[in-house]
PDB file of C-alpha atoms in Angstrom:
ATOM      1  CA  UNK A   1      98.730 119.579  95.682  1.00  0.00           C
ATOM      2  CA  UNK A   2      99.811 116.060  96.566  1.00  0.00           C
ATOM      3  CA  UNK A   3     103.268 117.559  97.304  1.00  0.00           C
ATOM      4  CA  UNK A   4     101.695 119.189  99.785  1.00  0.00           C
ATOM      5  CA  UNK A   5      99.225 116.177 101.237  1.00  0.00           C
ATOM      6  CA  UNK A   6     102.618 114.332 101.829  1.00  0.00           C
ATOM      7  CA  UNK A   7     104.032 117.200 103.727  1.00  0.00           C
ATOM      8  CA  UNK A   8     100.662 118.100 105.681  1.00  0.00           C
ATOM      9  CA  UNK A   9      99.846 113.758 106.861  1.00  0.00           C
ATOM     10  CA  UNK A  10     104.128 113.535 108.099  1.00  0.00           C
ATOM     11  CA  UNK A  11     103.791 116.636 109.838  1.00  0.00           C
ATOM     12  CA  UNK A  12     100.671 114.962 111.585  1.00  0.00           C
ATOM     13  CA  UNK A  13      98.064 117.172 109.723  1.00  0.00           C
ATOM     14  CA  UNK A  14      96.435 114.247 108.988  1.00  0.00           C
ATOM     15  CA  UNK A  15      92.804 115.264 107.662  1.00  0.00           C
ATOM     16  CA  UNK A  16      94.230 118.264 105.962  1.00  0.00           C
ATOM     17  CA  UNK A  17      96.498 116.055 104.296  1.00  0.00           C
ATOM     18  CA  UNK A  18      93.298 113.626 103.062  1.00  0.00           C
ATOM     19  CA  UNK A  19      91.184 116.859 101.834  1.00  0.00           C
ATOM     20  CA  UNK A  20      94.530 117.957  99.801  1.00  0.00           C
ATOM     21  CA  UNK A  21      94.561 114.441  98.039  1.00  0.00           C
ATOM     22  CA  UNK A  22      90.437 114.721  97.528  1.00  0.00           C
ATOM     23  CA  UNK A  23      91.182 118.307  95.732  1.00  0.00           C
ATOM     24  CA  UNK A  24      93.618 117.136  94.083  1.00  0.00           C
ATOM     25  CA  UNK A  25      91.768 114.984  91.832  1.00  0.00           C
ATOM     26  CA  UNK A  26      92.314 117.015  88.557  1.00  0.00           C
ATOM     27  CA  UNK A  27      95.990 116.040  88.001  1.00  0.00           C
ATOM     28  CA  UNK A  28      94.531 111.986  87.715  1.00  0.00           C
ATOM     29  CA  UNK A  29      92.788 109.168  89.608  1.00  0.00           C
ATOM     30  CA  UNK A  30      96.283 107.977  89.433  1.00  0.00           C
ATOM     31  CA  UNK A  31      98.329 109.895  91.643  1.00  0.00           C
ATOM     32  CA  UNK A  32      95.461 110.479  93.889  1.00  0.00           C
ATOM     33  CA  UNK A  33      95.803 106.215  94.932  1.00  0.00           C
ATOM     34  CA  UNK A  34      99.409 106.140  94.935  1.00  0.00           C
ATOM     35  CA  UNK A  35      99.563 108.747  97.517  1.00  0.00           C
ATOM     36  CA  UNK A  36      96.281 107.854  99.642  1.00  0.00           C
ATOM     37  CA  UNK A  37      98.261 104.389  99.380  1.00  0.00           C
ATOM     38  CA  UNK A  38     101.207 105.623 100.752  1.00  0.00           C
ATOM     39  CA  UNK A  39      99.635 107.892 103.023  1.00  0.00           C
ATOM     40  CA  UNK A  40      96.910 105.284 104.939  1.00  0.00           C
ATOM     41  CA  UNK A  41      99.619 102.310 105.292  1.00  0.00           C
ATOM     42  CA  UNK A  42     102.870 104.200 106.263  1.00  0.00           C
ATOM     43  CA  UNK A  43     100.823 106.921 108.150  1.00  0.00           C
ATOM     44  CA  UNK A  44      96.971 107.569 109.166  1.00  0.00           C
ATOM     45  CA  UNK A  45      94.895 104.022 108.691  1.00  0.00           C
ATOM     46  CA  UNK A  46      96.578 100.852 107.509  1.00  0.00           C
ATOM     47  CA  UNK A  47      93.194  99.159 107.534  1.00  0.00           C
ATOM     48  CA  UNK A  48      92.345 101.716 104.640  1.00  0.00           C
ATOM     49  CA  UNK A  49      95.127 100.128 102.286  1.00  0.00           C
ATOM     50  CA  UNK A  50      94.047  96.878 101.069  1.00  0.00           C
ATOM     51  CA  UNK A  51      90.867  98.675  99.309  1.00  0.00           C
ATOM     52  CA  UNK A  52      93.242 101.437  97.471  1.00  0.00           C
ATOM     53  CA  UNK A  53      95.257  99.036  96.653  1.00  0.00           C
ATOM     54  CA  UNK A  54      92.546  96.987  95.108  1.00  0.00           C
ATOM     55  CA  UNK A  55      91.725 100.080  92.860  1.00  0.00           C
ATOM     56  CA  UNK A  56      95.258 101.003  91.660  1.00  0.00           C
ATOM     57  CA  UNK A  57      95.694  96.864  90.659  1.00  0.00           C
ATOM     58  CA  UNK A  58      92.813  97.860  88.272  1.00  0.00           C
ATOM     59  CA  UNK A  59      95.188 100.644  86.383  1.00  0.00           C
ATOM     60  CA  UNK A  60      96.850 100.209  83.324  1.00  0.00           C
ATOM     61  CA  UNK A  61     100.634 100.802  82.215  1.00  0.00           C
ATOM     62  CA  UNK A  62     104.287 100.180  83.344  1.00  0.00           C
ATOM     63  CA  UNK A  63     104.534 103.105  85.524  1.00  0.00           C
ATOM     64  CA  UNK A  64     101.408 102.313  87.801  1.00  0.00           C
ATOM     65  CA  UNK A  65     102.719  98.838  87.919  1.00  0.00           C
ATOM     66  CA  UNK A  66     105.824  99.842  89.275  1.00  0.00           C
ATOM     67  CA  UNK A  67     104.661 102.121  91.782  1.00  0.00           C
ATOM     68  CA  UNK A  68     101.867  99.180  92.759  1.00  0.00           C
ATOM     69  CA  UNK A  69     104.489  96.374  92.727  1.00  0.00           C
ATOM     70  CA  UNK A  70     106.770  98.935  95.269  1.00  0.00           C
ATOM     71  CA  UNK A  71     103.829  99.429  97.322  1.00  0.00           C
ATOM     72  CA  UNK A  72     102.109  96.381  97.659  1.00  0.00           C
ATOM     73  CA  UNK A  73     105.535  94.568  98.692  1.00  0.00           C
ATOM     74  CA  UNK A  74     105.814  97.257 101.419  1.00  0.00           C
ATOM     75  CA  UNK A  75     102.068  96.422 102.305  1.00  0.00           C
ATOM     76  CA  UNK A  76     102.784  92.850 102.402  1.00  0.00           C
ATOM     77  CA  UNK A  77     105.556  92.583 104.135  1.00  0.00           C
ATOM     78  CA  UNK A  78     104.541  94.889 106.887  1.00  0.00           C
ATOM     79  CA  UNK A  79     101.854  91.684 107.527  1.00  0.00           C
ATOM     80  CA  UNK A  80     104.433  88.985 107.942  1.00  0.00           C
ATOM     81  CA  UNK A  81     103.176  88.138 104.315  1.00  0.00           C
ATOM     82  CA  UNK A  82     106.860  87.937 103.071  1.00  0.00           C
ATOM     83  CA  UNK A  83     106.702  85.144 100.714  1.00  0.00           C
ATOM     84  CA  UNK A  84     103.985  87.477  98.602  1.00  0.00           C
ATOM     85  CA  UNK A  85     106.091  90.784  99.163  1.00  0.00           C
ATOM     86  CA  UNK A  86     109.640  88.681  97.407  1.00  0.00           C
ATOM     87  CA  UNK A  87     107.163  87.561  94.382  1.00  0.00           C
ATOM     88  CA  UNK A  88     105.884  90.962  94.054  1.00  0.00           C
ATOM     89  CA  UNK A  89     108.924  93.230  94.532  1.00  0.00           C
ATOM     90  CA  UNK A  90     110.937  90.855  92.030  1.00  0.00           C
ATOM     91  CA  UNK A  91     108.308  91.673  89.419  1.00  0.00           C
ATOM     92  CA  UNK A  92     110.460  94.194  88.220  1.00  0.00           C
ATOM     93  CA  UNK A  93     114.059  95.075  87.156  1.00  0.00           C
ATOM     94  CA  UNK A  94     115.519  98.734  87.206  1.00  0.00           C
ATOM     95  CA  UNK A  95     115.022  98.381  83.453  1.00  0.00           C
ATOM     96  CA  UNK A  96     111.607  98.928  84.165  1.00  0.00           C
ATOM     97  CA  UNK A  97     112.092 102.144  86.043  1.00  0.00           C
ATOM     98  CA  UNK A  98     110.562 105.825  84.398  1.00  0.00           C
ATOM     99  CA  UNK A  99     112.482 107.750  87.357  1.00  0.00           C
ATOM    100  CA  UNK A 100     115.884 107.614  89.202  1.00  0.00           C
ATOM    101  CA  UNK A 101     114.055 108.152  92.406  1.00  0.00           C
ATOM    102  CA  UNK A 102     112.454 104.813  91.496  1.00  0.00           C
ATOM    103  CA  UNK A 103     116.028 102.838  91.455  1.00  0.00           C
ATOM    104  CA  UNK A 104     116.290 103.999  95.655  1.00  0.00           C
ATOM    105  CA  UNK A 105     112.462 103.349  96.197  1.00  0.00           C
ATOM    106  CA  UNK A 106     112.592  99.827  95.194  1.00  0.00           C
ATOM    107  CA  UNK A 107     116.347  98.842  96.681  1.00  0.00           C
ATOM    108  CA  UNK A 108     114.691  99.995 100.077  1.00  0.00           C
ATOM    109  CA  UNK A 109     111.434  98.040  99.840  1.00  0.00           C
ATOM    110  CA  UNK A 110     113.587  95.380  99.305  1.00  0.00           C
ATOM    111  CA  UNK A 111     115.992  95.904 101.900  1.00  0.00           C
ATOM    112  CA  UNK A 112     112.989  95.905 104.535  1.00  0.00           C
ATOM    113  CA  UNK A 113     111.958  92.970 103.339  1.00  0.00           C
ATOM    114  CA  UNK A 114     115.268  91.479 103.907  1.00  0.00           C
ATOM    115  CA  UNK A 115     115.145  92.764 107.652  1.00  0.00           C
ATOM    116  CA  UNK A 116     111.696  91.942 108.478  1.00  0.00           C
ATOM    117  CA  UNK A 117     112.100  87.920 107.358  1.00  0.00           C
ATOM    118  CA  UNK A 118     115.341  88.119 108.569  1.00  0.00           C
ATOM    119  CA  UNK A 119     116.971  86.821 105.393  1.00  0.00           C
ATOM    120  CA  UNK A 120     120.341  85.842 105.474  1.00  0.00           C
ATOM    121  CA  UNK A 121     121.562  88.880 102.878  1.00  0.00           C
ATOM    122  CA  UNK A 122     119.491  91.680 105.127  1.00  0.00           C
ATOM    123  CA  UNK A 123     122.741  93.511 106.033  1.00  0.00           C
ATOM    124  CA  UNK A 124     124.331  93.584 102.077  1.00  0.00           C
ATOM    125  CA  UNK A 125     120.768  94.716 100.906  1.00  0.00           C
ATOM    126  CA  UNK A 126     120.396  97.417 102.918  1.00  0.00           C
ATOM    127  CA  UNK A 127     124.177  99.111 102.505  1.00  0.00           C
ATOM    128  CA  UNK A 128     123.236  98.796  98.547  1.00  0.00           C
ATOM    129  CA  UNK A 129     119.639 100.321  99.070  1.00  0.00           C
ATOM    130  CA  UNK A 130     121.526 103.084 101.612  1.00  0.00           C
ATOM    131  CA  UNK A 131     124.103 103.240  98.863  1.00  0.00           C
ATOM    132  CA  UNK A 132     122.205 104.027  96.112  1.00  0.00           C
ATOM    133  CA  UNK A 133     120.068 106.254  97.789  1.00  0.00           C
ATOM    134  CA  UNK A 134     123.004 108.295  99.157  1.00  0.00           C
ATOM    135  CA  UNK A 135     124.271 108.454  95.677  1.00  0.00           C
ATOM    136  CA  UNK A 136     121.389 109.994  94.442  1.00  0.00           C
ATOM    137  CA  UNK A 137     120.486 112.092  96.896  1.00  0.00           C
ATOM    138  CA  UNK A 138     116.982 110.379  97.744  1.00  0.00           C
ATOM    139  CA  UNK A 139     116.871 111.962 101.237  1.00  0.00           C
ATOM    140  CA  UNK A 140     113.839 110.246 102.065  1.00  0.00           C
ATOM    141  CA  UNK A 141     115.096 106.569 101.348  1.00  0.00           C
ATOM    142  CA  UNK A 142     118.561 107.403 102.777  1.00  0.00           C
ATOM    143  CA  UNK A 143     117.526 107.820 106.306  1.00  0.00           C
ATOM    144  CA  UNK A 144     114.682 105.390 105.803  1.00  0.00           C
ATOM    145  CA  UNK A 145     117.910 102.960 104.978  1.00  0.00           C
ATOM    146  CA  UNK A 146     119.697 104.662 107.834  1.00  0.00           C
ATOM    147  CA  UNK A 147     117.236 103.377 110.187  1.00  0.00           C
ATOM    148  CA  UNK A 148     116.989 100.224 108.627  1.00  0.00           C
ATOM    149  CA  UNK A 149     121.008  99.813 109.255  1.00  0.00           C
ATOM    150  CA  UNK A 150     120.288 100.769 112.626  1.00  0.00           C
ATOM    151  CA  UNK A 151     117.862  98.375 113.315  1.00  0.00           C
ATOM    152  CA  UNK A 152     120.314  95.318 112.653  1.00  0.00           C
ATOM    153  CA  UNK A 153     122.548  96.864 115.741  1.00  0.00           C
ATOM    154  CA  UNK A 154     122.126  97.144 119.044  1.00  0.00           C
ATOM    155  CA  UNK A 155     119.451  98.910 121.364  1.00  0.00           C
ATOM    156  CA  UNK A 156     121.926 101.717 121.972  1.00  0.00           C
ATOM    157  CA  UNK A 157     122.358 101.893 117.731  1.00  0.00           C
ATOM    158  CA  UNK A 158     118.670 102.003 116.763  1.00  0.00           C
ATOM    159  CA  UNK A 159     118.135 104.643 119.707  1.00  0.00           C
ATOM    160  CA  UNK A 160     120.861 106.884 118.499  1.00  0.00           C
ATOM    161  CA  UNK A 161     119.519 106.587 114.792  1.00  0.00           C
ATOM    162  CA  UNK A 162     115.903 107.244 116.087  1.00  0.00           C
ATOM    163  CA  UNK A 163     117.090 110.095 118.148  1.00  0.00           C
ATOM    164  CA  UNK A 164     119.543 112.014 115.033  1.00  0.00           C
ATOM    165  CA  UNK A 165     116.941 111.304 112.540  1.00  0.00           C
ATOM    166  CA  UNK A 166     113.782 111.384 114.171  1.00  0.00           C
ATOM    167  CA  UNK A 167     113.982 114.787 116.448  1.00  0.00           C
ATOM    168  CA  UNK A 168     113.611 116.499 113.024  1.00  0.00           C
ATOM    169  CA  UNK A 169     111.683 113.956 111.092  1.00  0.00           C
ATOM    170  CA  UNK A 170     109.045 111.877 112.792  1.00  0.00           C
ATOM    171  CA  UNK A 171     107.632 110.565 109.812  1.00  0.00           C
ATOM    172  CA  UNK A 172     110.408 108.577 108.626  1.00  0.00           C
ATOM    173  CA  UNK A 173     110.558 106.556 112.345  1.00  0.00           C
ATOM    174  CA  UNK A 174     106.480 106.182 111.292  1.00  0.00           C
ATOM    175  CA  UNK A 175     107.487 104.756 108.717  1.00  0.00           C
ATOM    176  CA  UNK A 176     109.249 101.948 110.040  1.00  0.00           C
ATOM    177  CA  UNK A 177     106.846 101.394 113.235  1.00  0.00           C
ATOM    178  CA  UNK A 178     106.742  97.771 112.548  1.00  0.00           C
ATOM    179  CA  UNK A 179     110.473  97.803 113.120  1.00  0.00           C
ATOM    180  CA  UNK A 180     110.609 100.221 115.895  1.00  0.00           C
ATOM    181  CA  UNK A 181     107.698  98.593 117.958  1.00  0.00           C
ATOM    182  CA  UNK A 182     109.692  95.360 118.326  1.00  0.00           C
ATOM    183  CA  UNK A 183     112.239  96.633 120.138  1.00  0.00           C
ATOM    184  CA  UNK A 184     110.789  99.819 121.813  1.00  0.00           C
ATOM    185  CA  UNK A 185     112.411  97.900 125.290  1.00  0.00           C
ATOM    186  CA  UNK A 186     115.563  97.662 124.161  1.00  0.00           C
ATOM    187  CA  UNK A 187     115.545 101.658 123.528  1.00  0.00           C
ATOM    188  CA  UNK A 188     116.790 104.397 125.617  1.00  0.00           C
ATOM    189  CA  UNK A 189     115.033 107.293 126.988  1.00  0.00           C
ATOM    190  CA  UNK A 190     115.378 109.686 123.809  1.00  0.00           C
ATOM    191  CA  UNK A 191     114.239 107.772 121.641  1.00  0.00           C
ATOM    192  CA  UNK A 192     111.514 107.133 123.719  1.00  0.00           C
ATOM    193  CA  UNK A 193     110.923 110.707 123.320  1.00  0.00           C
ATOM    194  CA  UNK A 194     111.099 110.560 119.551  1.00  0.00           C
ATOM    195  CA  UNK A 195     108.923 107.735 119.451  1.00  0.00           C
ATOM    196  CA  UNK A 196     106.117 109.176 121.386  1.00  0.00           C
ATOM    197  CA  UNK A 197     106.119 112.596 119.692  1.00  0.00           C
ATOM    198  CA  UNK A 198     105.551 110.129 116.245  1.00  0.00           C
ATOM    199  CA  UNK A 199     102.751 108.215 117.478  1.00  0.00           C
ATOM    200  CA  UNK A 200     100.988 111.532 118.448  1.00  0.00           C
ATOM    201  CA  UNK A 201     101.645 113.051 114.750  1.00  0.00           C
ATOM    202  CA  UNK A 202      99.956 109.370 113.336  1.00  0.00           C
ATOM    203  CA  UNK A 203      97.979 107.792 115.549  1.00  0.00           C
ATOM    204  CA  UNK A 204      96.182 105.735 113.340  1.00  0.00           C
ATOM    205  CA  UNK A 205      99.736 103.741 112.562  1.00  0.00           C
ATOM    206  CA  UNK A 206     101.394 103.502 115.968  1.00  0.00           C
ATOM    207  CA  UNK A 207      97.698 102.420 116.978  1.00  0.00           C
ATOM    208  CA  UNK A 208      98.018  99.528 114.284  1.00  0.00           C
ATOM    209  CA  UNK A 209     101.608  98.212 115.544  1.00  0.00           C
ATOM    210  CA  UNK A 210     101.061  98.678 118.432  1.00  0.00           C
ATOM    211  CA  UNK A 211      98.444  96.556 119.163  1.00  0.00           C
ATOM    212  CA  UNK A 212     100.105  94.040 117.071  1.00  0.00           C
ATOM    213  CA  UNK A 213     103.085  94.274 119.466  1.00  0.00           C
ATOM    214  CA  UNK A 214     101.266  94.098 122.547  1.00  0.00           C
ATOM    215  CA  UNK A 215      98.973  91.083 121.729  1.00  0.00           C
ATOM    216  CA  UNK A 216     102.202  89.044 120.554  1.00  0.00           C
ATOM    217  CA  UNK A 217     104.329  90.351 123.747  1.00  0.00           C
ATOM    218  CA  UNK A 218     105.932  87.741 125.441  1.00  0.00           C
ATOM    219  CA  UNK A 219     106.137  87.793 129.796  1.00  0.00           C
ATOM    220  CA  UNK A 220     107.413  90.658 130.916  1.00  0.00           C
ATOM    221  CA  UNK A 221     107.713  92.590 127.863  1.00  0.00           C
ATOM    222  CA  UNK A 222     105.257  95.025 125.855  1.00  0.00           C
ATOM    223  CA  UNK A 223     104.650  97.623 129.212  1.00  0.00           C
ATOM    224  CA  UNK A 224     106.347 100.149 126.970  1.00  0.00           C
ATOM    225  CA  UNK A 225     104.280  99.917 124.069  1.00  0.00           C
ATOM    226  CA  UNK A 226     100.922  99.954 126.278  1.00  0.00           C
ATOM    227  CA  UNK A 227     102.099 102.992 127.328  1.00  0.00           C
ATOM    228  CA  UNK A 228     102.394 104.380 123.962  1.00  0.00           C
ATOM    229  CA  UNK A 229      98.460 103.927 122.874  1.00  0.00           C
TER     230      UNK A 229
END
């Protein structure tokens, strides 16, 4: 059932994807939270986050504090809080890891990281996260990865990234809206396209970066993103 939550909030389904999580109560408390976590930062209603990721700090065991550690530096970090997001996503070592998929899932949070302060090693830590991910097949962290490659390139880089990997799957552009709001002028026409067909699947998050782009928009700039709202 939360399989299928996922699936229904990418594909823009987006109360059908919050009554599959509600029903799906009777496989744990705990992997309800992780996903309406996920879910409300990365898709429908950032705002929502903080409190669900109040209640999941409250859980015991190394596997929740994994998953909480991965998601609260993703959280962070997405607020300019990078100092936070680096204390909390060096918590743990792959040692700690139950799951492979875990391995990709925290290389990528930290490669992010990386890109959004602009750290010196942002371009090494994402070719290990894409790496790794490639290696194990993590589809969703390699073209989250992909993107994040693109973003250190050129306008004409990140639109052709956008445009390959976000014609089929809008979500994972979502995903990075922090990323792709910034330079939304810099971007060609297609991915223009892309980028409007994702902020009518999730409103709530283009809404919440959007904003956030347009009220720190310098002269001249942020007419694009206005006309994404």
């Amino acid at each position: 059932a939360r399989g299928g939550a996922v699936g229904m909030t990418r594909l823009g389904a987006g109360k059908d994807g919050r009554e599959a999580i509600d029903r799906a109560r009777g496989v744990g408390q705990l992997a309800v939270y992780l996903a309406k976590a996920d879910l409300s930062d990365s898709y429908l209603d950032p705002a929502a986050a903080e409190g669900l990721l109040a209640v999941l700090r409250g859980f015991p065991g190394d596997v929740v504090r994994v998953h909480f550690a991965i998601q609260s530096a993703w959280f962070l970090a997405r607020r300019g809080r990078h100092k936070e997001a680096r204390a909390i996503i060096s918590t743990y070592s792959p040692d700690a890891f139950s799951h492979v998929a875990q391995h990709s899932a925290h290389l990528v949070a930290k490669a992010y990281l990386a890109v959004v302060a602009r750290l010196p090693g942002a371009r090494a830590a994402v070719q290990d996260a894409l790496a790794l991910a490639s290696a194990q097949h993590a589809i969703r962290w390699q073209r989250i990865a992909e993107l994040l490659k693109a973003s250190l390139g050129n306008g004409a880089e990140l639109s052709n990234s956008i445009v390959n990997i976000g014609s089929a799957f809008p979500w994972h552009v979502t995903f990075l809206a922090d990323i792709v709001s910034e330079r939304v002028d810099e971007l060609d026409a297609g991915a223009q396209t892309v980028i409007a067909d994702a902020a009518r699947l999730h409103p709530g998050r283009w809404r919440f970066v959007l904003r956030e782009r347009i009220a720190t928009a310098g002269v001249g700039e942020g007419i694009r993103a206005a006309r994404l709202l």
